[in-house]
Coordinates of C-alpha atoms in Angstrom, one line a residue:
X44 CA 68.2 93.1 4.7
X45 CA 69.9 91.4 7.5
X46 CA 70.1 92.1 10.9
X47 CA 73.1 91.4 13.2
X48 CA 72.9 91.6 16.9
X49 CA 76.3 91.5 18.7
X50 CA 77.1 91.5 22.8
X51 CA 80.2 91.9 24.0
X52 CA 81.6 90.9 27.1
X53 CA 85.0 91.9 29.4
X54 CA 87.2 89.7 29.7
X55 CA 89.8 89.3 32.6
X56 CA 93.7 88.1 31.1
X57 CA 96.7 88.3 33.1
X58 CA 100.3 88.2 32.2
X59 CA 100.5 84.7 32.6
X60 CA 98.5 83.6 30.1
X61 CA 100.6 84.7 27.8
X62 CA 102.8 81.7 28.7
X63 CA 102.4 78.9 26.1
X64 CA 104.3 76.8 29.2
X65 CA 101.7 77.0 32.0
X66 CA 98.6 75.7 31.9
X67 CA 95.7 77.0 33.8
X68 CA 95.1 73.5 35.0
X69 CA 98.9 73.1 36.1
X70 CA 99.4 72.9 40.4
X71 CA 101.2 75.8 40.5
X72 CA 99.3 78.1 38.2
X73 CA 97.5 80.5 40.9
X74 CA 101.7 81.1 42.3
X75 CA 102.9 81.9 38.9
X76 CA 100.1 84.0 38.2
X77 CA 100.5 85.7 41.7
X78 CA 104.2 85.9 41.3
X79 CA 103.8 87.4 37.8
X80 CA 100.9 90.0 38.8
X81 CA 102.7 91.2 41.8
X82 CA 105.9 91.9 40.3
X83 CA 107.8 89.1 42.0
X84 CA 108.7 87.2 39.0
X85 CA 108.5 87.5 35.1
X86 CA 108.8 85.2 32.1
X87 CA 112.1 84.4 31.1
X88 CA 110.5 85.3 27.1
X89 CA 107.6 87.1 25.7
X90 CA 105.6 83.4 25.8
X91 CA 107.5 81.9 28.4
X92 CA 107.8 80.9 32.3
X93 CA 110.2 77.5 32.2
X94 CA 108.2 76.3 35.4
X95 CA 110.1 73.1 35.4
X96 CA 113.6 74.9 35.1
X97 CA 116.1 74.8 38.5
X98 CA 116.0 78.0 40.0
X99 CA 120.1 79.9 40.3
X100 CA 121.0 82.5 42.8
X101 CA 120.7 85.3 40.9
X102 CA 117.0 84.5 40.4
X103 CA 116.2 84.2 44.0
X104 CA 118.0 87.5 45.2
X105 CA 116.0 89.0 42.0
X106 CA 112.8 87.6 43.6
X107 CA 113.3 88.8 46.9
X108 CA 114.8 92.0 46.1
X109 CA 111.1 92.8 44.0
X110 CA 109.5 91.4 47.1
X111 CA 111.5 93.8 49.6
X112 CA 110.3 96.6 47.1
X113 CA 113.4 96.9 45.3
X114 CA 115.1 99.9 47.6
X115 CA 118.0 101.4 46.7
X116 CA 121.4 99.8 47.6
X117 CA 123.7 102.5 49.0
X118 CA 127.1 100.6 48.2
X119 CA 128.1 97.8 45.5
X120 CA 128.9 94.4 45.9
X121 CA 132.1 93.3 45.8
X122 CA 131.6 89.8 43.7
X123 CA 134.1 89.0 41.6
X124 CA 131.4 87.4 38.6
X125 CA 128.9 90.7 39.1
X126 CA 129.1 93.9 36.9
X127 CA 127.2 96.8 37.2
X128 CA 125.7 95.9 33.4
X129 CA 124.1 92.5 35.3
X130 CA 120.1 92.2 35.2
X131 CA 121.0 91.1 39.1
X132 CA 123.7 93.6 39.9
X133 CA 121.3 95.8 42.7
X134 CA 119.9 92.4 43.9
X135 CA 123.6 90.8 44.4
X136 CA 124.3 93.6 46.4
X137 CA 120.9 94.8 48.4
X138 CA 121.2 90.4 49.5
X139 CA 124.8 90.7 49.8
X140 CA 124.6 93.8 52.0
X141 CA 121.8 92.5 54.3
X142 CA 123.6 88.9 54.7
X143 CA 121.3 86.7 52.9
X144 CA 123.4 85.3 50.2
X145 CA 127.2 85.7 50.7
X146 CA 129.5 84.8 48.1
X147 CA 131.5 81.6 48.1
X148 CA 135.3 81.6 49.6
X149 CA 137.1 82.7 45.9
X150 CA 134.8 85.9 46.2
X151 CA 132.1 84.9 43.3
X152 CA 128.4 85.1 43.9
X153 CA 128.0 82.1 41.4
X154 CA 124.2 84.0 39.7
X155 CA 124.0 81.2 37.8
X156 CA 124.7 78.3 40.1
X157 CA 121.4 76.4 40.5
X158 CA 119.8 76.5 43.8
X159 CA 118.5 72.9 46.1
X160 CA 115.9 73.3 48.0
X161 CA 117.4 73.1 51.2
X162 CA 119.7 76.1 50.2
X163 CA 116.7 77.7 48.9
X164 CA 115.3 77.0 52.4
X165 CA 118.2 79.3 54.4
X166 CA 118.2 81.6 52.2
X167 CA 114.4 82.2 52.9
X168 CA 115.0 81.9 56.7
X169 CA 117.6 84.0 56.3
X170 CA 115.3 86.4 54.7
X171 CA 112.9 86.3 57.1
X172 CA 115.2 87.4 60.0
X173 CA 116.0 90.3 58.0
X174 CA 111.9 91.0 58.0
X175 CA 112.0 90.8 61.9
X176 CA 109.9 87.8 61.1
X177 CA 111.9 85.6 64.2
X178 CA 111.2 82.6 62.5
X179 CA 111.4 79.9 64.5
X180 CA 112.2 75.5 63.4
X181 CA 109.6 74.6 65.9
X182 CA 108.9 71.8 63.3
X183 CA 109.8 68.5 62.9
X184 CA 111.2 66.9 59.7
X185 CA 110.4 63.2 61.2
X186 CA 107.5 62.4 58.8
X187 CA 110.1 62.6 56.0
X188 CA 111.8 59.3 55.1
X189 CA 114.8 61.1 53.8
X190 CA 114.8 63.6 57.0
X191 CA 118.7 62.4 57.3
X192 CA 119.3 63.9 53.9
X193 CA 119.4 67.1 55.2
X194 CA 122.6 68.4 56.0
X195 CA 123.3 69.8 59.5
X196 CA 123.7 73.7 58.5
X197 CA 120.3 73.5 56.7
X198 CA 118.1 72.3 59.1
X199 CA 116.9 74.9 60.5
X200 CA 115.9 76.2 58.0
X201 CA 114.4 73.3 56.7
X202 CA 112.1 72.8 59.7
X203 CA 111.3 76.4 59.9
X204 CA 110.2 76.1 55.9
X205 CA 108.3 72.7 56.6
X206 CA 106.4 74.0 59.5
X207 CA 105.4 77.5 58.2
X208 CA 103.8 75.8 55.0
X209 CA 106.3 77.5 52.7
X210 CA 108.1 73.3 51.2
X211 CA 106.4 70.3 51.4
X212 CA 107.0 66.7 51.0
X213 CA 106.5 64.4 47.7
X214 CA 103.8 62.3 47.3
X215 CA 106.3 59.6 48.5
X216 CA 107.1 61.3 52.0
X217 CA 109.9 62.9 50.9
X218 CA 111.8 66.1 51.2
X219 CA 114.5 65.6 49.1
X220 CA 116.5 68.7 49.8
X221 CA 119.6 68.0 47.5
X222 CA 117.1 68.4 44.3
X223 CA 116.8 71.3 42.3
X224 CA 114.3 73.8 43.5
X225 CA 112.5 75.0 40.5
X226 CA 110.6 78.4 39.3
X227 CA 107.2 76.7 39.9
X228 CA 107.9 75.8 43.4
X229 CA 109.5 79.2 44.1
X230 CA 106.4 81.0 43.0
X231 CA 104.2 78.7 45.6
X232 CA 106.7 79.1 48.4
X233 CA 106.7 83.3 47.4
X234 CA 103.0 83.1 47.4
X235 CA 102.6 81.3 50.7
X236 CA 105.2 83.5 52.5
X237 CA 103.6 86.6 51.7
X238 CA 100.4 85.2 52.3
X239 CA 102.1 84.2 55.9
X240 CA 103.2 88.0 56.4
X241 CA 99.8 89.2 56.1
X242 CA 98.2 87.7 59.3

């Protein structure tokens, strides 16, 4: 005869780790896995997150849509590139409607237009106002070498971002605010901002 003594044991998973592309030991896994647990953002397949891919306009009204708690959107958007059949269609209107992304001159809301990070920058600030937040650029973008880089109608925005902890610099001192922003630095930056609306 033979005996056989098993334990078992709960363990904890989470959405994310489902993701064959982040790593638990990645610098931005605790924002993805916040991000991904609180509704903010999903994968973009059944096993993955594409940290490293530039994030587009229709992602980040997406994003802040889930964050507003998706509410309903009394009237439609008027973008030429945006159907009702679109996975952003109530996001493209609810930002459209509450002026945080407007649509280029021709009338397009361009969902697929990838996003720098000093554009994703006034679109956060512009978010912000629309909390009642009153964000205010009461920083200073002087410890940045490329501080000049950033162009006139950003920085604001780009101050206000730097000094509330929401973008930092490279390991080189630098902001570099024409780059891409990417999903892995949106889901820090929508971590840290909701962790800044709760004190």
């Amino acid at each position: 005869k033979v005996t056989v003594e098993a334990s078992f044991a709960k363990t904890s998973s989470s959405p994310v780790d489902s993701f064959l592309d982040v790593n638990t030991g990645a610098w931005y896994y605790d924002a993805v896995k916040y991000a991904v647990e609180n509704g903010l953002m999903s994968g973009t397949g059944t096993y993955t997150f594409e940290p490293n891919t530039t994030l587009s306009r229709g992602m980040i009204a997406q994003m802040l849509y889930a964050l507003e708690g998706k509410p309903s959107v009394s009237s439609a958007n008027n973008f030429t590139d945006v159907s009702s059949s679109d996975w952003y269609d109530k996001a493209a209107s609810w930002a459209q409607s509450k002026g945080i992304i407007t649509g280029y001159e021709d009338g397009r809301f361009g969902p697929n237009d990838p996003l720098t990070r000093e554009q994703t920058a006034a679109i956060l600030h512009r978010f912000a106002q629309v909390q009642g937040l009153n964000p205010k650029d009461d920083g200073t973008l002087s410890g940045f070498s490329d501080q000049n880089q950033v162009q006139e109608w950003a920085l604001s925005a780009m101050e206000w971002a730097v000094s509330s902890g929401l973008i930092s610099g490279t390991d080189l001192g630098t902001l570099i605010p024409q780059a891409g922003a990417t999903r892995a630095q949106m889901a820090v930056i929508l971590m840290n901002f909701c962790q800044q609306m709760d004190k």
